[in-house]
Coordinates of C-alpha atoms and ligand atoms in Angstrom, one line a residue:
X714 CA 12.3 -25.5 -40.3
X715 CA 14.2 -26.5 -37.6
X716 CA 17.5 -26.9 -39.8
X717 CA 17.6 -23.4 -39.9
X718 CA 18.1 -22.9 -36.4
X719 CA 22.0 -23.5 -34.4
X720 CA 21.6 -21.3 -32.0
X721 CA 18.7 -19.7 -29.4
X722 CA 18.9 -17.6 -26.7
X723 CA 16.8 -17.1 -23.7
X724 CA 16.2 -14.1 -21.4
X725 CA 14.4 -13.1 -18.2
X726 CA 12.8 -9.8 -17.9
X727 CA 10.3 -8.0 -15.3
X728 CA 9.9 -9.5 -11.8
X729 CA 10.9 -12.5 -10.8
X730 CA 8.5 -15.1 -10.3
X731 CA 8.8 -19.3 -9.0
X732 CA 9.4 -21.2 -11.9
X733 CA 11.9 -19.1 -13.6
X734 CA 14.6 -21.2 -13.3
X735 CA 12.1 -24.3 -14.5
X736 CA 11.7 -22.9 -17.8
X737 CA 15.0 -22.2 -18.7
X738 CA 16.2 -26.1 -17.6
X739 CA 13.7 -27.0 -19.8
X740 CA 14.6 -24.7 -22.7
X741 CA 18.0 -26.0 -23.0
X742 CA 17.9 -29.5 -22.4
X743 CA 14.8 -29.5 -25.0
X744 CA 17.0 -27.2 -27.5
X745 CA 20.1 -30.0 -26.6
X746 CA 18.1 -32.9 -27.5
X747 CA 17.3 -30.6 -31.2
X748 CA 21.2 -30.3 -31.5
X749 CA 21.0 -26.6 -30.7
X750 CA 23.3 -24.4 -28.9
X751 CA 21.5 -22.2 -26.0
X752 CA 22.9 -18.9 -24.7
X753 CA 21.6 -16.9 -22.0
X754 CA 21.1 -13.4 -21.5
X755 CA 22.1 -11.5 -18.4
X756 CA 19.5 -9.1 -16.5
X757 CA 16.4 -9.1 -19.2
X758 CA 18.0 -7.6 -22.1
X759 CA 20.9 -5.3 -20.0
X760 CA 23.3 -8.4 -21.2
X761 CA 23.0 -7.3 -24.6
X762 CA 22.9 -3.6 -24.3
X763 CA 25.9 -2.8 -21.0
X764 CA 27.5 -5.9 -21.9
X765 CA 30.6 -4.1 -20.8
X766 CA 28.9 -4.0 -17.1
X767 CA 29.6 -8.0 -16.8
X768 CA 32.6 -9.8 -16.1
X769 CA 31.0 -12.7 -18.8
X770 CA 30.2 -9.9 -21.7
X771 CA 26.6 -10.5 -20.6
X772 CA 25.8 -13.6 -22.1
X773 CA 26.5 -16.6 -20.8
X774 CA 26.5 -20.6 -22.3
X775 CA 24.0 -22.6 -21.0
X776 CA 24.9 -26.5 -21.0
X777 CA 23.4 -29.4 -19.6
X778 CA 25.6 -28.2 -16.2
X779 CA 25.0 -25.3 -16.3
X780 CA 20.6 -26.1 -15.8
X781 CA 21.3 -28.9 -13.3
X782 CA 19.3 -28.7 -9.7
X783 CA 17.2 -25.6 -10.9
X784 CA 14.1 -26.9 -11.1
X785 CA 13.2 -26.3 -7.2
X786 CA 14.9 -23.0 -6.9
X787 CA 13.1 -19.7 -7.0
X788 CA 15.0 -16.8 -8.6
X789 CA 16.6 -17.3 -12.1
X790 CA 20.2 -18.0 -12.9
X791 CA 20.0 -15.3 -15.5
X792 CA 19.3 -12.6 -13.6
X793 CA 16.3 -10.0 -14.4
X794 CA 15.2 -6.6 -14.2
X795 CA 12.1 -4.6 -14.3
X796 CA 14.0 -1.0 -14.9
X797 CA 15.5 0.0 -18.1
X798 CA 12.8 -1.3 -20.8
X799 CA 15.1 -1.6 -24.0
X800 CA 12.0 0.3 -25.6
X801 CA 11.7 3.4 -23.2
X802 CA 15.4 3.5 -21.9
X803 CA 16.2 6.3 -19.9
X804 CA 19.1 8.1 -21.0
X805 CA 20.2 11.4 -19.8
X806 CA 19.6 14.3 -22.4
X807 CA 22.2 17.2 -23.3
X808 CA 19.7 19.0 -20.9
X809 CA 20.6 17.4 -18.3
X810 CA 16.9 16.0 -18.0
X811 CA 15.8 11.7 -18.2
X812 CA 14.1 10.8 -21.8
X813 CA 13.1 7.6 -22.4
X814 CA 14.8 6.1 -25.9
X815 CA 13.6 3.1 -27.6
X816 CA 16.8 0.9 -28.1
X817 CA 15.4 -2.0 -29.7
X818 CA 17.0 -1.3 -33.1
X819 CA 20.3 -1.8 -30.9
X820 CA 18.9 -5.4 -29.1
X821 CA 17.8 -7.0 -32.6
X822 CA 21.3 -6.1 -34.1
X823 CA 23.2 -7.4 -30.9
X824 CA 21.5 -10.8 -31.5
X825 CA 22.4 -11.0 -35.0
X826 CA 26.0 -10.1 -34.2
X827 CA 26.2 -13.0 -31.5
X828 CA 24.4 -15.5 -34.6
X829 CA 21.4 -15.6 -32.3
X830 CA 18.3 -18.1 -34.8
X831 CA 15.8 -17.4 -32.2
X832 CA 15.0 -16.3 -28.8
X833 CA 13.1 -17.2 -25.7
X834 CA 11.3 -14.7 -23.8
X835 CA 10.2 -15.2 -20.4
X836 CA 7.9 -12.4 -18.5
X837 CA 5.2 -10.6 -17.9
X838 CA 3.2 -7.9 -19.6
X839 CA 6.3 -5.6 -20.3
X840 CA 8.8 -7.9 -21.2
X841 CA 6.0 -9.3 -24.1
X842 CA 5.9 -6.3 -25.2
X843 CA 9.2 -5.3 -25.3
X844 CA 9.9 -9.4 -27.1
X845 CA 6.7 -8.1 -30.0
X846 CA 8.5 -5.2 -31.0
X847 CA 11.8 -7.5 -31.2
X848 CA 9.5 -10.0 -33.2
X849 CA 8.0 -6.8 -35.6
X850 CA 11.9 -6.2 -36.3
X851 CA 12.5 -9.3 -37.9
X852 CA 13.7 -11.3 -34.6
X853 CA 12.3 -14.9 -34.3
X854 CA 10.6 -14.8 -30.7
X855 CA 8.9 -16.9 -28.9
X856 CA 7.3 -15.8 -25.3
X857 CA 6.7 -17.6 -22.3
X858 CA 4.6 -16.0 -19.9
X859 CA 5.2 -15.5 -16.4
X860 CA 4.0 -13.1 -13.4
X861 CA 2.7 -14.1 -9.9
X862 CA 0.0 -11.2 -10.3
X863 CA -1.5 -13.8 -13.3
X864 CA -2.7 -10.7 -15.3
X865 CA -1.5 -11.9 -18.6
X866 CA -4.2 -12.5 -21.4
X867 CA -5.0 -15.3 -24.0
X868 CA -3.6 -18.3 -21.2
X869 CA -5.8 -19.7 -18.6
X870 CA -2.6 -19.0 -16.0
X871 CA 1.3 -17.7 -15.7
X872 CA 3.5 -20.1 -13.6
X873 CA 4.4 -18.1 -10.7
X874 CA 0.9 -17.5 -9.6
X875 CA 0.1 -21.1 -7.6
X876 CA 3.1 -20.4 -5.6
X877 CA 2.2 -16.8 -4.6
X878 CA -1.1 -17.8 -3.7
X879 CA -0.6 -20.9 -1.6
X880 CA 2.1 -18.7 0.3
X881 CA -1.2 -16.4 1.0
X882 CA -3.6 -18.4 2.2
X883 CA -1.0 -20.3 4.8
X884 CA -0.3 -16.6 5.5
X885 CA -4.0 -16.2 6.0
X886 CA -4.5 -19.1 8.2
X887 CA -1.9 -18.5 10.5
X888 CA -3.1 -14.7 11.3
X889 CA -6.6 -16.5 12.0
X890 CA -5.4 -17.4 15.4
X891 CA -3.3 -14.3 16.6
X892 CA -6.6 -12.4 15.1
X893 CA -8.7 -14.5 17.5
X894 CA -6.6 -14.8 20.5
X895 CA -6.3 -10.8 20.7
X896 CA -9.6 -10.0 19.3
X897 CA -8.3 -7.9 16.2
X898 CA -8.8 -7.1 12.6
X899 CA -5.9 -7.7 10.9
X900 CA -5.5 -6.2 6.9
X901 CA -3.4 -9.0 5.0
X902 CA -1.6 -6.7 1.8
X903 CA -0.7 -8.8 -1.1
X904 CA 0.5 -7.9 -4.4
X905 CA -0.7 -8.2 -8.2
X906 CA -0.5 -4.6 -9.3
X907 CA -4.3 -4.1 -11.0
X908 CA -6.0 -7.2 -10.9
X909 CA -7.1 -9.0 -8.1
X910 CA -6.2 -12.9 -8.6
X911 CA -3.5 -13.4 -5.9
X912 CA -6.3 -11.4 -3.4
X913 CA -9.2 -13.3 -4.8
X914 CA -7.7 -16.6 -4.8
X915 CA -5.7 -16.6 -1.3
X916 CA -8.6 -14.5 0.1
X917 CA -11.3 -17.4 -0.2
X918 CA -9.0 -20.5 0.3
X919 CA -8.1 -18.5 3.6
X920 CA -11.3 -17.6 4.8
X921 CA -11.5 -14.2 5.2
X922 CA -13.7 -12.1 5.6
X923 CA -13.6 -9.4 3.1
X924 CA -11.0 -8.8 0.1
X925 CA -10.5 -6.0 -1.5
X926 CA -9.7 -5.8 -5.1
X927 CA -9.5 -3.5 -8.2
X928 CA -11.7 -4.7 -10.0
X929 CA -14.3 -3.8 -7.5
X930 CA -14.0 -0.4 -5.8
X931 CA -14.8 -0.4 -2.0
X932 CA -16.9 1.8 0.2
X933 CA -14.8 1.3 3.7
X934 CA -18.0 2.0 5.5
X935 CA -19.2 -1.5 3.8
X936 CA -16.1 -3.1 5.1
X937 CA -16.5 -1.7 8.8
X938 CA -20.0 -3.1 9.0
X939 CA -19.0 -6.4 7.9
X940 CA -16.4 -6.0 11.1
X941 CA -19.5 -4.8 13.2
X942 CA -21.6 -7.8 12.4
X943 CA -18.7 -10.2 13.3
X944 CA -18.5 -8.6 16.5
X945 CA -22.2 -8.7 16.7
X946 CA -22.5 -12.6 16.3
X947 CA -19.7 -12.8 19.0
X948 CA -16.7 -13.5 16.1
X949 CA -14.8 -9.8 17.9
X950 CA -11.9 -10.6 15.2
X951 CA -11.5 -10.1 11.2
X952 CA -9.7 -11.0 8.1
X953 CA -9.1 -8.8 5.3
X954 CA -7.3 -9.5 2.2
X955 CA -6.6 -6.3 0.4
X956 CA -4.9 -6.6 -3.2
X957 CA -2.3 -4.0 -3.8
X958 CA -4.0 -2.0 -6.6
X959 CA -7.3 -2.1 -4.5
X960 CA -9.0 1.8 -4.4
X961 CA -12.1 3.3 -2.5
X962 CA -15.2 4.0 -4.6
X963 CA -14.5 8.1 -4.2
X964 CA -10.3 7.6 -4.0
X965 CA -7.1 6.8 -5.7
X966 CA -4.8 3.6 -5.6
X967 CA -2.4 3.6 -2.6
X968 CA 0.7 4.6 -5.1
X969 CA 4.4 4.7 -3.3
X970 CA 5.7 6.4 -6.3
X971 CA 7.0 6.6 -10.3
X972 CA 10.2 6.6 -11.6
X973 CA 11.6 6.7 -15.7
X974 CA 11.7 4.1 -17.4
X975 CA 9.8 1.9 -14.3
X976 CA 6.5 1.4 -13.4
X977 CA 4.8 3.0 -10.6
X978 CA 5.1 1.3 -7.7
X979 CA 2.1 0.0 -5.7
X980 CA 1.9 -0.5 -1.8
X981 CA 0.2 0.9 1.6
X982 CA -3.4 -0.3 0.8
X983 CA -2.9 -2.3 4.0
X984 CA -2.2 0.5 6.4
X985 CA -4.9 2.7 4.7
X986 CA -8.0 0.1 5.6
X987 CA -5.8 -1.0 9.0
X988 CA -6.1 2.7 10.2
X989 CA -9.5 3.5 9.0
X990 CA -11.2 0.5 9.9
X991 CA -10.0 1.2 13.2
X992 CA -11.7 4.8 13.6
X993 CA -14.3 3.5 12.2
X994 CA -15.0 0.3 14.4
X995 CA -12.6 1.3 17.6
X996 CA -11.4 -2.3 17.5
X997 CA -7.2 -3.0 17.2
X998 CA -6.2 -3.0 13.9
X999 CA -3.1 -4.4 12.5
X1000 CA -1.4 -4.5 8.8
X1001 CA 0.6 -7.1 7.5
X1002 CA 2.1 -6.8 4.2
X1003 CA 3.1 -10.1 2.7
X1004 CA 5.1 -8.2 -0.4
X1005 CA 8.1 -10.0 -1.7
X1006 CA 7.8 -12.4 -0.1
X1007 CA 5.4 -13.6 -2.4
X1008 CA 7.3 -13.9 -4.9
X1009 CA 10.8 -15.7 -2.9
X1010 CA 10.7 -19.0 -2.5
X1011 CA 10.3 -22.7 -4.3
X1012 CA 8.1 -22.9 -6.9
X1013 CA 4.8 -25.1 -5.7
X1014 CA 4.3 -28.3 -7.6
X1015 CA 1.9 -27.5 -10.5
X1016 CA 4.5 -24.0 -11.1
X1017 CA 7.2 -26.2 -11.6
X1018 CA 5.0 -28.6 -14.0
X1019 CA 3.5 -25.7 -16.0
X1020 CA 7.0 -24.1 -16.2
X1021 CA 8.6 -27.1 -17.8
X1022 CA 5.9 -27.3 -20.0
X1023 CA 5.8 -24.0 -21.3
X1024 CA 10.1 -23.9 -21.3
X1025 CA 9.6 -27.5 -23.6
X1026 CA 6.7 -25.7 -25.5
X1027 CA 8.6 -23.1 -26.1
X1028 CA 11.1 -25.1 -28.2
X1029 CA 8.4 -26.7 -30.5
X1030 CA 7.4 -23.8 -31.2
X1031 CA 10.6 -22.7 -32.4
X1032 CA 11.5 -26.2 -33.9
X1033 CA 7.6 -25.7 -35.9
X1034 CA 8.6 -21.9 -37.0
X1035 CA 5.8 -20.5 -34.9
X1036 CA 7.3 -17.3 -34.2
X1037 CA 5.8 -13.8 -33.0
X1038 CA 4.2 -16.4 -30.5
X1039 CA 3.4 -17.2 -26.8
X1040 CA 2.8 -20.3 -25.7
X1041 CA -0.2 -20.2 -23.2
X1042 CA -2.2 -23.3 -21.4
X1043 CA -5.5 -23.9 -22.3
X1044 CA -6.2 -27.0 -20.6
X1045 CA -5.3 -29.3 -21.0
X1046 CA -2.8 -28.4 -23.7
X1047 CA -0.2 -25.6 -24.3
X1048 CA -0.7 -24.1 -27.2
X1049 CA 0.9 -21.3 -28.9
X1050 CA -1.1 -17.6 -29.4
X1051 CA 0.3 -14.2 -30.9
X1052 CA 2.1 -12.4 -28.4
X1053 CA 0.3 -9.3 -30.1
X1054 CA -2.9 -10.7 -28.4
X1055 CA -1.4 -11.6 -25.6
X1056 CA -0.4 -7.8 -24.6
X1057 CA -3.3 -6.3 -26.0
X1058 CA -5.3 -6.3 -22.7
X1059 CA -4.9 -6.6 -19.4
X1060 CA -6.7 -10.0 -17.9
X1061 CA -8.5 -9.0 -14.8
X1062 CA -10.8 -11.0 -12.7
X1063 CA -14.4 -11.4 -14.3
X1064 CA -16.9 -10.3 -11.8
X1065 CA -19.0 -13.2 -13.1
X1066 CA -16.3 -15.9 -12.3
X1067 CA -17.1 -19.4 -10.3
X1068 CA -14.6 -18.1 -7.9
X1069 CA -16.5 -14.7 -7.3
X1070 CA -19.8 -16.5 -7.2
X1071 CA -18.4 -18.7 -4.6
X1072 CA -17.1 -15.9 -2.0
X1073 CA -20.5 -13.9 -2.5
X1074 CA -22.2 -17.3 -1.6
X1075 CA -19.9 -17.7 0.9
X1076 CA -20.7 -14.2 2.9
X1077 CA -17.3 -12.7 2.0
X1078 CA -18.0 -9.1 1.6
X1079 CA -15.7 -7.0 -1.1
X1080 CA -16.9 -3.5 0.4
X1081 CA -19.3 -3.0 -2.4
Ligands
F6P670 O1 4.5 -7.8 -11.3 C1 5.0 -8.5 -10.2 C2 5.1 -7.6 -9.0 O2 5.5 -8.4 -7.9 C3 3.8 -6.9 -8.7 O3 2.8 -7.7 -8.1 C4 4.3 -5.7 -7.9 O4 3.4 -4.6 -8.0 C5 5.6 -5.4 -8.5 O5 6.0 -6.6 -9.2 C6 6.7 -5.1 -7.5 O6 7.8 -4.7 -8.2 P1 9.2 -4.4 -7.5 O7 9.9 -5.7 -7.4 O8 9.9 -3.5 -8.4 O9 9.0 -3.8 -6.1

C-alpha cells in the first residue's frame, strides 16, 4: 500500500494543546524515512480554503529543517484555529445575515489539486469530525487526537492533557499557602469545557478540598458546609477546584457567550462559587482563573512521548492503508480506531472511576 502514497499532508485544527509541535516532527521525519514528501497546512484547514490570505499560498513544505528543535515547544508551527469549521463556515448571506456553509466539497478538491495521497489530522472533537466527513468524501485520513480537556472517546488519553494538569496542581499547591497565611477560600477555575478530567485530576493531586465538575451538579450549600467544617476543625482556609463547565443542581453553566461558526465559550464558574461561598460562609473569598495558561507552555514528559508516538503511529497507519482511522493509546500500545467512533460521544469522567473513589475516600467533597 504504501507505493501508492508520494505525498501527505498534516494539519492542526481546534485549540492548541503541548505536544502539537511533537506530532508533526514525528510525522515528517517518519513519512521521510517512507520516502514521502510532507506538506503542511496553515491554520487548521484556512490554508486550503483563504489561501490567498498567506504570503506562502497556505501550505507550507515540511523538511527535516523545517521539524528541528520542536519537540519541547508548545504551540504548533502550523498555526490552528477553532473558528471557521470548513463544515459550518460562516459566510455572509445576500441578506445580509451569517449562515453557516459546509465547504468540505471545496477542502477534499483542494487536496487533490495540490496531489495530496493522504492526510494527518491533529485535534480535538471538532476537528475529527470535520477530518470523518473528509474521510466519507473519498480523502485518505488518518486522525491524531489531541485536547488538554482529554474528552475524546475510544483512547485511554489525548497528549496535551498531562501538561495541563501538572500545571494545575503546582497551581494548586502554591495557593495552599497564600490560602493559609490569610485565612481564605480561594476558587481555582480551570478549563475542559464539559468534562471534568483537568478538575478531577489536578483537584486531588493538589489537595483540595472540593471540585466541582459537570458531571456531578453541585448544591453550593454542600460546598459552604465543607468550608464551615474546615473552619470548625481550626483549618479557617479552603481549596476549590471548579471545572469550567461545572453547573448548580437548580442552574445553568457559567457561559461567556456564542458566536457562528464557534463554539460557546465557557468561563466565570470561579467568580460565581468565589462570591457565593462568601455570603454564604462570610469568610474572604478569592477567584483565580488558571485559563490559558493551561494550555501555554512545554509539553511535560509523557505529552511529548505520547505525541511522538501517536505522530509515528500515524504514519503506519497510512503506510498499512488504515484510513478513516485514529490512532488512540490503549496501553500499552497505540492502535488505530474509526474516527467515526471516536466522535460519536463525548468521554466524560465515570463516576465509578479509581480516581473518584479515591477523592470520596479521601474526604474531598464535589457539592453533591
Ligand atoms: O478545548 C480546549 C479548550 O481550551 C477548552 O478547555 C476551552 O473551553 C476552550 O478550548 C477555550 O477556547 P478559546 O481558546 O477559544 O478561548
Amino acid at each position: 500500500m504504501s507505493q501508492t502514497i508520494r505525498r501527505i499532508a498534516i494539519s492542526t485544527g481546534g485549540g492548541d494543546a503541548p505536544g502539537l509541535n511533537a506530532v508533526i516532527r514525528a510525522v515528517v521525519l517518519s513519512a521521510l524515512q517512507s520516502g514521502w514528501e510532507c506538506l503542511g497546512i496553515r491554520d487548521g484547514y484556512n490554508g486550503l480554503m483563504n489561501p490567498g490570505a498567506f504570503p506562502d499560498g497556505g501550505v507550507m513544505n515540511l523538511t527535516r529543517d523545517s521539524v528541528r528543535g520542536i519537540t519541547h515547544l508548545g504551540g504548533t508551527i502550523l498555526g490552528t484555529t477553532n473558528r471557521g469549521s470548513p463544515i459550518a463556515y460562516p459566510t455572509l448571506g445576500d441578506d445580509g445575515q451569517w449562515y453557516e456553509r459546509d465547504r468540505s466539497d471545496e477542502l477534499a478538491e483542494r487536496l487533490k489539486e495540490l496531489e495530496v495521497d493522504a492526510l494527518v489530522a491533529i485535534g480535538g472533537d471538532g476537528s475529527l469530525a470535520i477530518a470523518n466527513v473528509l474521510s466519507e468524501k473519498g480523502v485518505r485520513v488518518v486522525g491524531v487526537p489531541k485536547t488538554i480537556d482529554n474528552d475524546l472517546a475510544e483512547t485511554v488519553v489525548t497528549f496535551g492533557f498531562d501538561t495541563a494538569v501538572s500545571f494545575a496542581a503546582e497551581c494548586v499547591d502554591r495557593l495552599h499557602s497564600t490560602a493559609e497565611a490569610h485565612d481564605r477560600v480561594m476558587v481555582v477555575e480551570v478549563m475542559g469545557r464539559y468534562a471534568g478530567w483537568i478538575a478531577l485530576y489536578a483537584g486531588v493531586a493538589g489537595t483540595a478540598d472540593a471540585i466541582l465538575i459537570p458531571e456531578i451538579p453541585y448544591d453550593i450549600e454542600t460546598v459552604a458546609e465543607r468550608v464551615r467544617q474546615r473552619a470548625e476543625r481550626g483549618r479557617d482556609f479552603a481549596i476549590i477546584v471548579a471545572a469550567e463547565g461545572a453547573h448548580p443542581v437548580d442552574g445553568e453553566r457559567s457561559v461567556v457567550g456564542k458566536s457562528i461558526g464557534q463554539q460557546e465559550r465557557l468561563g466565570g464558574i470561579g467568580h460565581r462559587v468565589a462570591d457565593q461561598l462568601a455570603e454564604l460562609t462570610g469568610k474572604e473569598t478569592r477567584a483565580v482563573v488558571l485559563g490559558h495558561l493551561l494550555r501555554g507552555g512545554s509539553p511535560t514528559t509523557r505529552d511529548r512521548l505520547l505525541a511522538l508516538r501517536f505522530g509515528s503511529a500515524a504514519v503506519r497507519a497510512i503506510a498499512q492503508g488504515c484510513f478513516g482511522c485514529m490512532v488512540a493509546l490503549d496501553p500499552p500500545t497505540v492502535h488505530f480506531v474509526p474516527l467515526s467512533s471516536a466522535i460519536a460521544r463525548m468521554k466524560t469522567v465515570p463516576l465509578d472511576s479509581d480516581t473518584m473513589l479515591t477523592a470520596r475516600e479521601l474526604g474531598i467533597s464535589f457539592g453533591d
